[in-house]
Short mmCIF file of N, CA and C and ligand atoms in Angstrom, two decimals:
data_model
loop_
_atom_site.label_atom_id
_atom_site.label_comp_id
_atom_site.label_asym_id
_atom_site.label_seq_id
_atom_site.Cartn_x
_atom_site.Cartn_y
_atom_site.Cartn_z
N UNK A 1 19.44 -24.92 -12.02
CA UNK A 1 18.55 -23.87 -11.50
C UNK A 1 19.07 -22.51 -11.95
N UNK A 2 18.17 -21.70 -12.52
CA UNK A 2 18.60 -20.37 -12.96
C UNK A 2 18.80 -19.45 -11.75
N UNK A 3 19.46 -18.35 -11.99
CA UNK A 3 19.67 -17.37 -10.92
C UNK A 3 18.32 -16.85 -10.42
N UNK A 4 17.36 -16.69 -11.33
CA UNK A 4 16.03 -16.21 -10.92
C UNK A 4 15.33 -17.24 -10.04
N UNK A 5 15.45 -18.52 -10.41
CA UNK A 5 14.84 -19.57 -9.60
C UNK A 5 15.48 -19.64 -8.21
N UNK A 6 16.79 -19.48 -8.16
CA UNK A 6 17.50 -19.52 -6.87
C UNK A 6 17.07 -18.34 -6.00
N UNK A 7 16.95 -17.18 -6.62
CA UNK A 7 16.53 -15.99 -5.88
C UNK A 7 15.09 -16.15 -5.39
N UNK A 8 14.24 -16.73 -6.24
CA UNK A 8 12.85 -16.96 -5.85
C UNK A 8 12.78 -17.91 -4.65
N UNK A 9 13.57 -18.97 -4.66
CA UNK A 9 13.59 -19.92 -3.54
C UNK A 9 14.00 -19.22 -2.24
N UNK A 10 15.00 -18.37 -2.35
CA UNK A 10 15.47 -17.62 -1.18
C UNK A 10 14.36 -16.69 -0.66
N UNK A 11 13.68 -16.05 -1.61
CA UNK A 11 12.60 -15.11 -1.27
C UNK A 11 11.42 -15.85 -0.62
N UNK A 12 11.06 -17.01 -1.16
CA UNK A 12 9.94 -17.76 -0.60
C UNK A 12 10.27 -18.27 0.81
N UNK A 13 11.52 -18.63 1.02
CA UNK A 13 11.94 -19.05 2.35
C UNK A 13 11.86 -17.88 3.33
N UNK A 14 12.27 -16.70 2.85
CA UNK A 14 12.18 -15.47 3.67
C UNK A 14 10.71 -15.21 4.04
N UNK A 15 9.83 -15.31 3.02
CA UNK A 15 8.39 -15.09 3.24
C UNK A 15 7.81 -16.11 4.21
N UNK A 16 8.12 -17.37 3.97
CA UNK A 16 7.50 -18.43 4.77
C UNK A 16 7.99 -18.44 6.21
N UNK A 17 9.25 -18.05 6.43
CA UNK A 17 9.77 -17.97 7.79
C UNK A 17 8.99 -16.95 8.61
N UNK A 18 8.39 -15.98 7.92
CA UNK A 18 7.62 -14.92 8.60
C UNK A 18 6.11 -15.15 8.52
N UNK A 19 5.72 -16.26 7.90
CA UNK A 19 4.30 -16.59 7.72
C UNK A 19 3.55 -15.45 7.01
N UNK A 20 4.16 -14.95 5.96
CA UNK A 20 3.55 -13.83 5.20
C UNK A 20 2.79 -14.28 3.97
N UNK A 21 2.81 -15.59 3.67
CA UNK A 21 2.09 -16.06 2.48
C UNK A 21 0.62 -15.64 2.54
N UNK A 22 0.07 -15.66 3.77
CA UNK A 22 -1.35 -15.33 3.97
C UNK A 22 -1.69 -13.91 3.50
N UNK A 23 -0.70 -13.02 3.42
CA UNK A 23 -0.96 -11.64 3.00
C UNK A 23 -0.69 -11.43 1.51
N UNK A 24 -0.11 -12.45 0.87
CA UNK A 24 0.37 -12.28 -0.50
C UNK A 24 -0.62 -12.76 -1.55
N UNK A 25 -1.81 -12.18 -1.52
CA UNK A 25 -2.74 -12.44 -2.62
C UNK A 25 -2.16 -11.80 -3.89
N UNK A 26 -2.62 -12.27 -5.03
CA UNK A 26 -2.12 -11.70 -6.28
C UNK A 26 -2.38 -10.19 -6.32
N UNK A 27 -3.55 -9.78 -5.87
CA UNK A 27 -3.86 -8.35 -5.86
C UNK A 27 -2.90 -7.57 -4.98
N UNK A 28 -2.66 -8.07 -3.76
CA UNK A 28 -1.75 -7.36 -2.85
C UNK A 28 -0.34 -7.27 -3.42
N UNK A 29 0.08 -8.31 -4.11
CA UNK A 29 1.43 -8.30 -4.69
C UNK A 29 1.54 -7.30 -5.83
N UNK A 30 0.48 -7.25 -6.66
CA UNK A 30 0.48 -6.28 -7.77
C UNK A 30 0.45 -4.85 -7.23
N UNK A 31 -0.36 -4.62 -6.22
CA UNK A 31 -0.40 -3.28 -5.59
C UNK A 31 0.98 -2.95 -5.03
N UNK A 32 1.59 -3.89 -4.35
CA UNK A 32 2.89 -3.64 -3.72
C UNK A 32 3.97 -3.36 -4.75
N UNK A 33 3.97 -4.09 -5.87
CA UNK A 33 4.95 -3.82 -6.92
C UNK A 33 4.80 -2.39 -7.42
N UNK A 34 3.57 -1.97 -7.59
CA UNK A 34 3.34 -0.61 -8.10
C UNK A 34 3.71 0.46 -7.07
N UNK A 35 3.52 0.16 -5.78
CA UNK A 35 3.98 1.10 -4.76
C UNK A 35 5.50 1.22 -4.78
N UNK A 36 6.19 0.10 -4.97
CA UNK A 36 7.65 0.15 -5.07
C UNK A 36 8.09 0.91 -6.33
N UNK A 37 7.35 0.73 -7.42
CA UNK A 37 7.65 1.50 -8.64
C UNK A 37 7.46 2.99 -8.36
N UNK A 38 6.47 3.32 -7.53
CA UNK A 38 6.27 4.71 -7.13
C UNK A 38 7.45 5.24 -6.33
N UNK A 39 8.02 4.37 -5.48
CA UNK A 39 9.20 4.79 -4.70
C UNK A 39 10.39 5.05 -5.63
N UNK A 40 10.51 4.23 -6.67
CA UNK A 40 11.56 4.47 -7.67
C UNK A 40 11.32 5.80 -8.38
N UNK A 41 10.09 6.03 -8.75
CA UNK A 41 9.73 7.28 -9.43
C UNK A 41 9.98 8.49 -8.54
N UNK A 42 9.74 8.30 -7.23
CA UNK A 42 9.92 9.40 -6.29
C UNK A 42 11.36 9.92 -6.28
N UNK A 43 12.30 9.04 -6.61
CA UNK A 43 13.71 9.46 -6.64
C UNK A 43 13.96 10.52 -7.71
N UNK A 44 13.03 10.65 -8.63
CA UNK A 44 13.20 11.62 -9.72
C UNK A 44 12.39 12.91 -9.48
N UNK A 45 11.57 12.90 -8.44
CA UNK A 45 10.64 14.02 -8.23
C UNK A 45 11.39 15.36 -8.06
N UNK A 46 10.98 16.34 -8.81
CA UNK A 46 11.48 17.71 -8.78
C UNK A 46 12.91 17.84 -9.29
N UNK A 47 13.47 16.78 -9.86
CA UNK A 47 14.85 16.85 -10.35
C UNK A 47 14.86 17.12 -11.86
N UNK A 48 15.92 17.76 -12.30
CA UNK A 48 16.12 17.95 -13.74
C UNK A 48 16.64 16.63 -14.34
N UNK A 49 16.60 16.52 -15.67
CA UNK A 49 17.16 15.34 -16.33
C UNK A 49 18.63 15.15 -15.96
N UNK A 50 19.34 16.26 -15.88
CA UNK A 50 20.77 16.22 -15.54
C UNK A 50 20.98 15.66 -14.12
N UNK A 51 20.15 16.11 -13.18
CA UNK A 51 20.26 15.61 -11.80
C UNK A 51 19.91 14.12 -11.73
N UNK A 52 18.93 13.71 -12.51
CA UNK A 52 18.54 12.29 -12.52
C UNK A 52 19.66 11.43 -13.11
N UNK A 53 20.25 11.91 -14.20
CA UNK A 53 21.35 11.16 -14.82
C UNK A 53 22.55 11.03 -13.87
N UNK A 54 22.66 11.95 -12.91
CA UNK A 54 23.79 11.93 -11.97
C UNK A 54 23.53 11.01 -10.77
N UNK A 55 22.30 10.51 -10.62
CA UNK A 55 21.97 9.70 -9.44
C UNK A 55 22.92 8.50 -9.25
N UNK A 56 23.21 7.72 -10.31
CA UNK A 56 24.06 6.54 -10.11
C UNK A 56 25.47 6.88 -9.63
N UNK A 57 25.90 8.11 -9.83
CA UNK A 57 27.24 8.52 -9.41
C UNK A 57 27.31 9.01 -7.98
N UNK A 58 26.16 9.12 -7.34
CA UNK A 58 26.11 9.57 -5.95
C UNK A 58 25.85 8.35 -5.06
N UNK A 59 26.71 8.10 -4.10
CA UNK A 59 26.64 6.85 -3.32
C UNK A 59 25.27 6.62 -2.68
N UNK A 60 24.73 7.63 -2.04
CA UNK A 60 23.44 7.47 -1.35
C UNK A 60 22.31 7.27 -2.34
N UNK A 61 22.32 8.07 -3.40
CA UNK A 61 21.27 7.95 -4.42
C UNK A 61 21.37 6.62 -5.14
N UNK A 62 22.60 6.17 -5.39
CA UNK A 62 22.79 4.88 -6.07
C UNK A 62 22.25 3.74 -5.20
N UNK A 63 22.47 3.84 -3.90
CA UNK A 63 21.93 2.82 -3.00
C UNK A 63 20.40 2.82 -3.03
N UNK A 64 19.81 4.01 -3.05
CA UNK A 64 18.34 4.10 -3.11
C UNK A 64 17.83 3.51 -4.42
N UNK A 65 18.51 3.80 -5.52
CA UNK A 65 18.14 3.23 -6.82
C UNK A 65 18.20 1.71 -6.79
N UNK A 66 19.31 1.19 -6.26
CA UNK A 66 19.47 -0.27 -6.16
C UNK A 66 18.36 -0.88 -5.31
N UNK A 67 18.09 -0.25 -4.16
CA UNK A 67 17.07 -0.79 -3.24
C UNK A 67 15.69 -0.83 -3.89
N UNK A 68 15.31 0.25 -4.58
CA UNK A 68 13.96 0.27 -5.17
C UNK A 68 13.87 -0.69 -6.35
N UNK A 69 14.94 -0.78 -7.14
CA UNK A 69 14.94 -1.77 -8.24
C UNK A 69 14.82 -3.18 -7.67
N UNK A 70 15.51 -3.44 -6.58
CA UNK A 70 15.46 -4.76 -5.95
C UNK A 70 14.06 -5.04 -5.41
N UNK A 71 13.46 -4.04 -4.77
CA UNK A 71 12.08 -4.23 -4.25
C UNK A 71 11.13 -4.60 -5.38
N UNK A 72 11.27 -3.94 -6.51
CA UNK A 72 10.41 -4.21 -7.67
C UNK A 72 10.64 -5.64 -8.17
N UNK A 73 11.90 -6.03 -8.29
CA UNK A 73 12.21 -7.38 -8.76
C UNK A 73 11.65 -8.43 -7.79
N UNK A 74 11.80 -8.19 -6.50
CA UNK A 74 11.32 -9.17 -5.52
C UNK A 74 9.81 -9.33 -5.60
N UNK A 75 9.07 -8.24 -5.74
CA UNK A 75 7.61 -8.37 -5.89
C UNK A 75 7.26 -9.03 -7.22
N UNK A 76 8.03 -8.73 -8.26
CA UNK A 76 7.76 -9.37 -9.54
C UNK A 76 7.94 -10.89 -9.44
N UNK A 77 8.98 -11.31 -8.72
CA UNK A 77 9.20 -12.75 -8.52
C UNK A 77 8.04 -13.37 -7.74
N UNK A 78 7.52 -12.65 -6.74
CA UNK A 78 6.39 -13.18 -5.96
C UNK A 78 5.13 -13.26 -6.82
N UNK A 79 4.92 -12.27 -7.68
CA UNK A 79 3.77 -12.30 -8.60
C UNK A 79 3.89 -13.50 -9.54
N UNK A 80 5.08 -13.68 -10.09
CA UNK A 80 5.29 -14.79 -11.02
C UNK A 80 5.07 -16.13 -10.33
N UNK A 81 5.57 -16.25 -9.09
CA UNK A 81 5.39 -17.50 -8.35
C UNK A 81 3.90 -17.74 -8.08
N UNK A 82 3.21 -16.70 -7.66
CA UNK A 82 1.77 -16.81 -7.35
C UNK A 82 0.97 -17.21 -8.58
N UNK A 83 1.33 -16.64 -9.73
CA UNK A 83 0.55 -16.85 -10.96
C UNK A 83 1.10 -17.98 -11.82
N UNK A 84 2.16 -18.63 -11.37
CA UNK A 84 2.72 -19.74 -12.13
C UNK A 84 3.37 -19.31 -13.44
N UNK A 85 3.99 -18.14 -13.41
CA UNK A 85 4.65 -17.62 -14.61
C UNK A 85 6.14 -17.95 -14.56
N UNK A 86 6.65 -18.51 -15.64
CA UNK A 86 8.09 -18.68 -15.82
C UNK A 86 8.59 -17.36 -16.40
N UNK A 87 9.18 -16.53 -15.53
CA UNK A 87 9.53 -15.17 -15.93
C UNK A 87 10.53 -15.12 -17.08
N UNK A 88 11.54 -15.99 -17.03
CA UNK A 88 12.53 -15.97 -18.11
C UNK A 88 11.88 -16.32 -19.44
N UNK A 89 11.05 -17.37 -19.44
CA UNK A 89 10.37 -17.78 -20.68
C UNK A 89 9.41 -16.69 -21.14
N UNK A 90 8.69 -16.08 -20.19
CA UNK A 90 7.73 -15.02 -20.53
C UNK A 90 8.46 -13.81 -21.12
N UNK A 91 9.60 -13.45 -20.53
CA UNK A 91 10.34 -12.29 -21.03
C UNK A 91 10.93 -12.58 -22.42
N UNK A 92 11.41 -13.80 -22.60
CA UNK A 92 11.95 -14.15 -23.93
C UNK A 92 10.84 -14.14 -24.98
N UNK A 93 9.65 -14.67 -24.62
CA UNK A 93 8.52 -14.68 -25.55
C UNK A 93 8.07 -13.25 -25.87
N UNK A 94 8.07 -12.39 -24.85
CA UNK A 94 7.63 -11.01 -25.05
C UNK A 94 8.63 -10.24 -25.91
N UNK A 95 9.91 -10.53 -25.74
CA UNK A 95 10.92 -9.89 -26.57
C UNK A 95 10.71 -10.26 -28.04
N UNK A 96 10.34 -11.52 -28.29
CA UNK A 96 10.04 -11.94 -29.67
C UNK A 96 8.83 -11.18 -30.20
N UNK A 97 7.77 -11.07 -29.37
CA UNK A 97 6.57 -10.32 -29.78
C UNK A 97 6.93 -8.87 -30.09
N UNK A 98 7.74 -8.28 -29.22
CA UNK A 98 8.15 -6.89 -29.43
C UNK A 98 8.93 -6.74 -30.74
N UNK A 99 9.73 -7.75 -31.05
CA UNK A 99 10.50 -7.73 -32.29
C UNK A 99 9.60 -7.76 -33.52
N UNK A 100 8.47 -8.48 -33.38
CA UNK A 100 7.52 -8.51 -34.50
C UNK A 100 6.78 -7.19 -34.62
N UNK A 101 6.49 -6.57 -33.48
CA UNK A 101 5.79 -5.28 -33.51
C UNK A 101 6.70 -4.15 -33.98
N UNK A 102 7.98 -4.31 -33.65
CA UNK A 102 8.95 -3.25 -33.98
C UNK A 102 10.09 -3.82 -34.82
N UNK A 103 9.81 -4.16 -36.08
CA UNK A 103 10.89 -4.67 -36.93
C UNK A 103 11.97 -3.60 -37.11
N UNK A 104 13.22 -4.04 -37.09
CA UNK A 104 14.36 -3.11 -37.17
C UNK A 104 14.21 -2.18 -38.37
N UNK A 105 13.79 -2.73 -39.50
CA UNK A 105 13.71 -1.93 -40.73
C UNK A 105 12.75 -0.75 -40.57
N UNK A 106 11.73 -0.90 -39.74
CA UNK A 106 10.77 0.20 -39.57
C UNK A 106 11.01 1.01 -38.29
N UNK A 107 11.52 0.36 -37.28
CA UNK A 107 11.57 1.01 -35.96
C UNK A 107 12.91 1.64 -35.62
N UNK A 108 13.95 1.29 -36.37
CA UNK A 108 15.29 1.79 -36.02
C UNK A 108 15.33 3.31 -36.00
N UNK A 109 15.72 3.85 -34.83
CA UNK A 109 15.85 5.30 -34.69
C UNK A 109 14.53 6.02 -34.55
N UNK A 110 13.43 5.28 -34.46
CA UNK A 110 12.12 5.91 -34.36
C UNK A 110 11.55 5.70 -32.96
N UNK A 111 10.85 6.70 -32.45
CA UNK A 111 10.18 6.53 -31.16
C UNK A 111 8.69 6.35 -31.34
N UNK A 112 8.25 6.11 -32.58
CA UNK A 112 6.83 5.94 -32.86
C UNK A 112 6.33 4.62 -32.26
N UNK A 113 5.08 4.65 -31.78
CA UNK A 113 4.45 3.42 -31.31
C UNK A 113 4.23 2.51 -32.51
N UNK A 114 4.19 1.20 -32.26
CA UNK A 114 4.11 0.24 -33.38
C UNK A 114 2.90 0.50 -34.26
N UNK A 115 1.82 1.03 -33.69
CA UNK A 115 0.62 1.31 -34.49
C UNK A 115 0.84 2.48 -35.43
N UNK A 116 1.90 3.25 -35.18
CA UNK A 116 2.18 4.43 -36.00
C UNK A 116 3.32 4.21 -36.98
N UNK A 117 3.93 3.01 -36.92
CA UNK A 117 5.05 2.75 -37.84
C UNK A 117 4.52 2.56 -39.27
N UNK A 118 5.21 3.15 -40.24
CA UNK A 118 4.74 3.08 -41.62
C UNK A 118 4.88 1.74 -42.28
MG1 LIG B 1 11.09 0.31 -1.53
#
């Protein structure tokens, strides 16, 4: 069992102990993931790049970063479970696709979108 599968099992047990499956439609899970992403984004609101780069070095801010990243991962696992997605396989397949869109010879050191690569 992968670490992701073990974490998913733990998460589903947490959900089921609270009888929350009934609230976890695919739409609600996608909305919730995006709300958590908004909470992560909120940690950067009104800050300079320098202040944002310093967040991991501040104990309270680092905890907030960890918490929001974890919230996002947990909702992503619930979405994958709901939709029958093998996240590891999907991520590996997407990395391959990205590699085809962004070949090293064309994309190295460039921030151009793949449609703009020469
Ligand atoms: Mg949160």
